[in-house]
Coordinates of C-alpha atoms in Angstrom, one line a residue:
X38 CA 128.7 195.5 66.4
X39 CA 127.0 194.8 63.1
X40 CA 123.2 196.3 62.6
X41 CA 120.3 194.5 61.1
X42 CA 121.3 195.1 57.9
X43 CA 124.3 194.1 58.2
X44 CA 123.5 190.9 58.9
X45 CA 120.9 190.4 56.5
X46 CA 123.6 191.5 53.5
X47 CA 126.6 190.0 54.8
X48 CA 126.0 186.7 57.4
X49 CA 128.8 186.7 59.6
X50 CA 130.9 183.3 59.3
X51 CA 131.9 183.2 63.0
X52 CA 135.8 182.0 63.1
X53 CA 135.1 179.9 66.5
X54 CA 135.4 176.5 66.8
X55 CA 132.5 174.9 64.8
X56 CA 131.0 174.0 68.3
X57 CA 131.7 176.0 71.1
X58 CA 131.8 175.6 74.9
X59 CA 129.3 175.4 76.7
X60 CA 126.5 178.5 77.1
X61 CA 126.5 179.9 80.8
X62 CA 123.4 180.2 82.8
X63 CA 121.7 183.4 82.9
X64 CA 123.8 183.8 86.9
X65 CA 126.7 183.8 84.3
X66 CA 125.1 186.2 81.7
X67 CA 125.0 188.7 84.6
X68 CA 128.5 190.0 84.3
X69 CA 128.2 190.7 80.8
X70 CA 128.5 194.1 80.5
X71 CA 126.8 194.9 76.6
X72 CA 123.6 192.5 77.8
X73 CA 123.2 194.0 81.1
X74 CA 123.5 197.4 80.2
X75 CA 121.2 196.5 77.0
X76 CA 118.2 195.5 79.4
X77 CA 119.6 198.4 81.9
X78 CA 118.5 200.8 79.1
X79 CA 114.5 199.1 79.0
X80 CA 112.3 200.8 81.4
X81 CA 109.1 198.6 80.7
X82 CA 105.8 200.4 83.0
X83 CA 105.3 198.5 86.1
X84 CA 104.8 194.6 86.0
X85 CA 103.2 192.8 88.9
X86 CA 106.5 190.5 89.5
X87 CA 108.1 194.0 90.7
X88 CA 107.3 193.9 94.3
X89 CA 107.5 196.9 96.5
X90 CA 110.1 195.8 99.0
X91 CA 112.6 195.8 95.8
X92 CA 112.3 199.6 95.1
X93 CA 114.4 200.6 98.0
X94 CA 116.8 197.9 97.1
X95 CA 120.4 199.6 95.5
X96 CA 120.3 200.4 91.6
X97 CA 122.9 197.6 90.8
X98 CA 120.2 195.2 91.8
X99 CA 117.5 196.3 90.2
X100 CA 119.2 196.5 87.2
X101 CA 119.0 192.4 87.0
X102 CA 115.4 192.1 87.7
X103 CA 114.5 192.0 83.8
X104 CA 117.1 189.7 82.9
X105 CA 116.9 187.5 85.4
X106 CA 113.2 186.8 84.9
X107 CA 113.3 186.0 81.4
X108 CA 114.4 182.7 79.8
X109 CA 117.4 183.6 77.6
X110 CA 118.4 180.0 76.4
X111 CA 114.3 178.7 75.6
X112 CA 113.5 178.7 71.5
X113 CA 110.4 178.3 70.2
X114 CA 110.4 176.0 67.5
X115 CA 107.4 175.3 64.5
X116 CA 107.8 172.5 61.2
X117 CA 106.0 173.2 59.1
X118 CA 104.8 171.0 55.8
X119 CA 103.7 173.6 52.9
X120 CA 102.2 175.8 55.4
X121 CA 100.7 173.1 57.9
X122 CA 101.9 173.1 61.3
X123 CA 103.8 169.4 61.6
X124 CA 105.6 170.1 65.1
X125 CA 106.1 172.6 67.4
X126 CA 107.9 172.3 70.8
X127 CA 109.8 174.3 73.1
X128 CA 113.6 174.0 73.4
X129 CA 114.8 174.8 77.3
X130 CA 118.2 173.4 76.2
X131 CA 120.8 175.9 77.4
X132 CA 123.2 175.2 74.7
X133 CA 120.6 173.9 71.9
X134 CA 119.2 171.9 69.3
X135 CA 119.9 169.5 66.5
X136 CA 117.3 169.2 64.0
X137 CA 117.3 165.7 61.8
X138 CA 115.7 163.2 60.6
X139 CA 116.1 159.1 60.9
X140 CA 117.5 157.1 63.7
X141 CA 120.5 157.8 64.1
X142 CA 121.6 159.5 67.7
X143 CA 124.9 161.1 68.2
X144 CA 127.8 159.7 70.4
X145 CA 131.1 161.6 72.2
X146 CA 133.0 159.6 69.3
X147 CA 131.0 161.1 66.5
X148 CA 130.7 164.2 67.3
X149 CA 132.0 165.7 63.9
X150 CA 129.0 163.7 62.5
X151 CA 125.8 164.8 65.0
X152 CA 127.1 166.8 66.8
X153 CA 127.7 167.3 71.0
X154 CA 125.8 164.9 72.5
X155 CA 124.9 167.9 75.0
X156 CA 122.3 169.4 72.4
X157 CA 118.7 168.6 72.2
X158 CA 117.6 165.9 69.9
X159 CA 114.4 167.5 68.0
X160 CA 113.3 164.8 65.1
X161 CA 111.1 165.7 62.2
X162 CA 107.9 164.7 62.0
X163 CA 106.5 161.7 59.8
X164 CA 104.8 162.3 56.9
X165 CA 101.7 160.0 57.1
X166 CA 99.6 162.8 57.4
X167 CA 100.5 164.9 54.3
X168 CA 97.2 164.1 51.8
X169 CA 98.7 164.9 48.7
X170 CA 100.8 161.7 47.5
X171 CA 103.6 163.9 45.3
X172 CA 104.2 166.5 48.1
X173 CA 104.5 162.9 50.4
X174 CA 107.0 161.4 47.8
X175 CA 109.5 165.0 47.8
X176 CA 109.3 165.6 51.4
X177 CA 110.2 162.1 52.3
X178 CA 112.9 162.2 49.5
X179 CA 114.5 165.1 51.7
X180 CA 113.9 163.7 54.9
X181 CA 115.7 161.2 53.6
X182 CA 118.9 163.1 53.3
X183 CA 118.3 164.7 57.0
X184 CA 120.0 162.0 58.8
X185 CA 123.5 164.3 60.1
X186 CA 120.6 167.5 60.7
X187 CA 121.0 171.2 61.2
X188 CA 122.3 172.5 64.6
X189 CA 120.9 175.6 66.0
X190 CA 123.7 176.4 69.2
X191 CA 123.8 179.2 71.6
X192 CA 127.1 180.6 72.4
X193 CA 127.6 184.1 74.0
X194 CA 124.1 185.5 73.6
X195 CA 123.7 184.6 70.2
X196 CA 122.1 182.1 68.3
X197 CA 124.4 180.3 65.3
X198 CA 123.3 177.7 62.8
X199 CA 125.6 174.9 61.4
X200 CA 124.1 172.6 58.5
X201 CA 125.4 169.3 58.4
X202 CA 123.2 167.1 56.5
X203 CA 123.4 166.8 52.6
X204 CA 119.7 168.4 52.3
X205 CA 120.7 171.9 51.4
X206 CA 119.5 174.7 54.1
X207 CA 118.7 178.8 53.8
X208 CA 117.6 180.9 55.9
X209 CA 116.2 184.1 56.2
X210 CA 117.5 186.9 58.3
X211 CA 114.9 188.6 61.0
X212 CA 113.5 191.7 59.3
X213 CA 114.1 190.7 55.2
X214 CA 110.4 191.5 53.6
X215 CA 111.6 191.8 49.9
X216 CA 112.2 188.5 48.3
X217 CA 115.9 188.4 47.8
X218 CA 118.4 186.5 46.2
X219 CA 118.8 182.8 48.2
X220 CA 120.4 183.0 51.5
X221 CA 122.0 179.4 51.9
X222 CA 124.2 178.2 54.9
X223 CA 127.5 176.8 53.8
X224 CA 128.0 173.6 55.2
X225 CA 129.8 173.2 58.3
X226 CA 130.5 176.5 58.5
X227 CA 128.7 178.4 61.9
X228 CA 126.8 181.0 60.9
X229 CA 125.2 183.6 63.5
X230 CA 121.4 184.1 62.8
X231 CA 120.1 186.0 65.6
X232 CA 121.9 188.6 68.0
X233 CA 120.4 189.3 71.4
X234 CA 122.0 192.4 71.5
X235 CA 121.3 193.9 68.1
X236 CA 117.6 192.9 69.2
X237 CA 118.4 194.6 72.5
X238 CA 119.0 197.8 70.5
X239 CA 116.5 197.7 67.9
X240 CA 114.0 197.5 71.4
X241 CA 115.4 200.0 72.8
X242 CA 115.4 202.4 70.1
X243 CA 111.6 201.7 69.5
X244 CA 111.0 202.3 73.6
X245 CA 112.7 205.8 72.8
X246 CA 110.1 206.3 70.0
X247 CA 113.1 206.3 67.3
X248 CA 111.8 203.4 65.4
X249 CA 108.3 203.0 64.3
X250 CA 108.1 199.4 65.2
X251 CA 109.8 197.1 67.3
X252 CA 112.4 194.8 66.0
X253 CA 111.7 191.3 63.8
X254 CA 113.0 188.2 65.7
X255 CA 111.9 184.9 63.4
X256 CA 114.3 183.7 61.5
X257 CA 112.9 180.8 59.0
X258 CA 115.0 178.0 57.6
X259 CA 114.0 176.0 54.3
X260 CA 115.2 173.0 53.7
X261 CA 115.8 171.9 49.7
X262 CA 114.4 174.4 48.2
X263 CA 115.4 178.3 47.1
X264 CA 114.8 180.7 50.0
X265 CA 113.7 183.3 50.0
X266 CA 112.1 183.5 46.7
X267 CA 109.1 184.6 45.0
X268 CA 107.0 182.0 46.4
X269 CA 105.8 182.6 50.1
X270 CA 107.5 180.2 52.8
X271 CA 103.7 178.1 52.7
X272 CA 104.5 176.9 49.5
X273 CA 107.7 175.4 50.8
X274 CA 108.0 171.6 51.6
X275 CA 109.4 172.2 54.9
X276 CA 110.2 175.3 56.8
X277 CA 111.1 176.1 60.4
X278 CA 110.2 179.3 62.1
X279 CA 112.8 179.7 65.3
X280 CA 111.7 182.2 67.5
X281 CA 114.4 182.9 70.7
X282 CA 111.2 183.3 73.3
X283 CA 113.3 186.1 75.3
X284 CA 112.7 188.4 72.3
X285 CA 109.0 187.2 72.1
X286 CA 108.4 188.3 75.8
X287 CA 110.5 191.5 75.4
X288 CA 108.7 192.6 72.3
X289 CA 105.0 191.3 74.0
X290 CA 106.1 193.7 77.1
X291 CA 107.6 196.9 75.8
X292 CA 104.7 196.7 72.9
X293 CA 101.5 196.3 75.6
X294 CA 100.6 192.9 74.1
X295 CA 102.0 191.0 77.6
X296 CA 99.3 191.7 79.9
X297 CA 96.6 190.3 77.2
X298 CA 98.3 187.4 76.3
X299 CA 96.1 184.2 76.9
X300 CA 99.7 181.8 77.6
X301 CA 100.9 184.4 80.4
X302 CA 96.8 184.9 81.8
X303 CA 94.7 181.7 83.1
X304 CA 91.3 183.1 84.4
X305 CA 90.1 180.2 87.0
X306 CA 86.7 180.5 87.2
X307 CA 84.3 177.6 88.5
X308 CA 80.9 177.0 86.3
X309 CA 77.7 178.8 86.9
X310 CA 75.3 176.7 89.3
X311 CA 71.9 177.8 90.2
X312 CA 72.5 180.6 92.5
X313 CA 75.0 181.9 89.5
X314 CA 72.7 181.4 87.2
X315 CA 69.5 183.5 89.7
X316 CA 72.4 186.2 90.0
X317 CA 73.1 186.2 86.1
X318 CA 69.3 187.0 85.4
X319 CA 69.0 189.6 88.1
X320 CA 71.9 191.3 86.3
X321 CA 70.5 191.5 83.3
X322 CA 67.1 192.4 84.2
X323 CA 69.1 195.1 85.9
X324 CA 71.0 196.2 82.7
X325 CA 67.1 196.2 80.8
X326 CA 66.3 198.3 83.9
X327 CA 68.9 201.2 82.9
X328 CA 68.6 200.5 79.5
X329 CA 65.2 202.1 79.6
X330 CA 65.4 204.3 81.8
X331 CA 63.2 202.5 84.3
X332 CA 63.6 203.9 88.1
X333 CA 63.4 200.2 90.2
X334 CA 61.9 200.3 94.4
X335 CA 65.4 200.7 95.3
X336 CA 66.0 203.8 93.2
X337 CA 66.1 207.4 95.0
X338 CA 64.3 209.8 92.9
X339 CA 66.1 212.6 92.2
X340 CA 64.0 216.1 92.4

């Protein structure tokens, strides 16, 4: 299996059909021996969705728990417009997306042209709200020639790009921080750009404490312009950050940052009404109290 940087010297062309079958559900993913043991091999502390009952369950169960309760399919996607947030949107989509611009939807008869008709149909964005009229006038000229799109696909664990539109598309490969020579996908030619288990690995090693940090997981396309480059990705006239969400939550868990998010925690709490509000001043006339050292009424002394 290729490591990181591997993949970010030498893309790996996959010799598959340019669109493959179907992506199995995660019951599916189950019996896949590297992917199980991969999440096997994480021993994150204990999480509240670990009830007790399960502990005295037999080890070949428990060994699911962590991949069956994390979405392995979902991408998080973001456009963005010289560094302003167009889109973003979640892709549940078990076999994937197809990124394009225009009107025109794919069909089982054209599927050379769009596509399977199976993937999710993400459009781009309009560009009514981009100010400046010459960054309107390029970005529209390359929307223009978006119309066939870029497919991200899932297959086997792994997420694979295919440009088919005119507009030229790079990419950047999870990790790269020193600007590099362009990195632009062939067209029609399926090229992986993110492995779950190399992720898996890299996690694991940084659980062990092998690794400093855990392991990158974005991968950025740029569409009709050089990338990377010298010039940071918010200087580009359109970019998509991809972000497979089962390596978000992985990294979020194993790295403490879970519990504290504010999407996984919704505090319900109703507003303060006048018996709150009595409460809330008793409190901090209390807090002044010990502040000062001030014994209150109900105060023992102590000798």
């Amino acid at each position: 299996m290729p490591n990181m940087m591997e993949l970010s010297l030498n893309p790996r062309i996959s010799d598959s059909p340019l669109f493959g079958p179907v992506v199995p559900m995660s019951s599916d993913l189950q019996d896949r021996g590297g992917l199980c043991n991969g999440l096997q091999d994480l021993n994150p502390p204990p999480a509240p969705m670990m009830e007790a009952s399960s502990m005295g369950q037999n080890h070949q169960t428990c060994k699911y728990d962590l991949l069956s309760s994390v979405p392995l399919t979902d991408l998080d996607l973001k456009v963005q417009y010289r560094g302003r947030t167009a889109a973003s949107l979640l892709v549940s989509n078990p076999q994937g997306c197809r990124l394009y611009a225009g009107h025109l939807e794919p069909s089982p008869d054209q599927v050379e042209l769009f596509g399977p008709v199976t993937l999710q149909q993400v459009q781009f964005p309009g560009t009514s709200e981009i100010q400046n009229q010459k960054q309107k006038f390029y970005t529209d000229a390359l929307l223009d020639v978006m119309d066939r799109g870029l497919i991200l696909e899932l297959w086997e664990q792994d997420l694979y790009a295919v440009r088919l539109c005119q507009c030229k598309v790079f990419w950047s490969v999870p990790g790269t921080s020193e600007p590099g020579p362009p990195n632009p996908l062939e067209r029609e030619k399926k090229v992986r750009v993110f492995s779950l288990n190399d992720f898996l690995q890299g996690l694991i090693l940084f659980q062990r404490g092998e690794t400093p940090n855990p392991p990158p997981f974005e991968v950025y396309f740029c569409f009709g312009e050089d990338w990377p480059d010298k010039k940071p990705k918010e200087k580009k006239l359109i970019i998509v950050q991809v972000v497979p969400v089962v390596a978000r939550i992985l990294t979020e868990m194993f790295s403490g940052e879970l519990s504290w998010s504010t999407d996984s925690i919704r505090l319900q709490i109703s507003n303060p009404d006048v018996k709150d509000r009595t409460v809330e001043q008793f409190k901090e006339l209390q807090r002044l109290l010990q502040s000062q050292h001030i014994q209150g009424p109900w105060t023992p002394s102590v000798p």
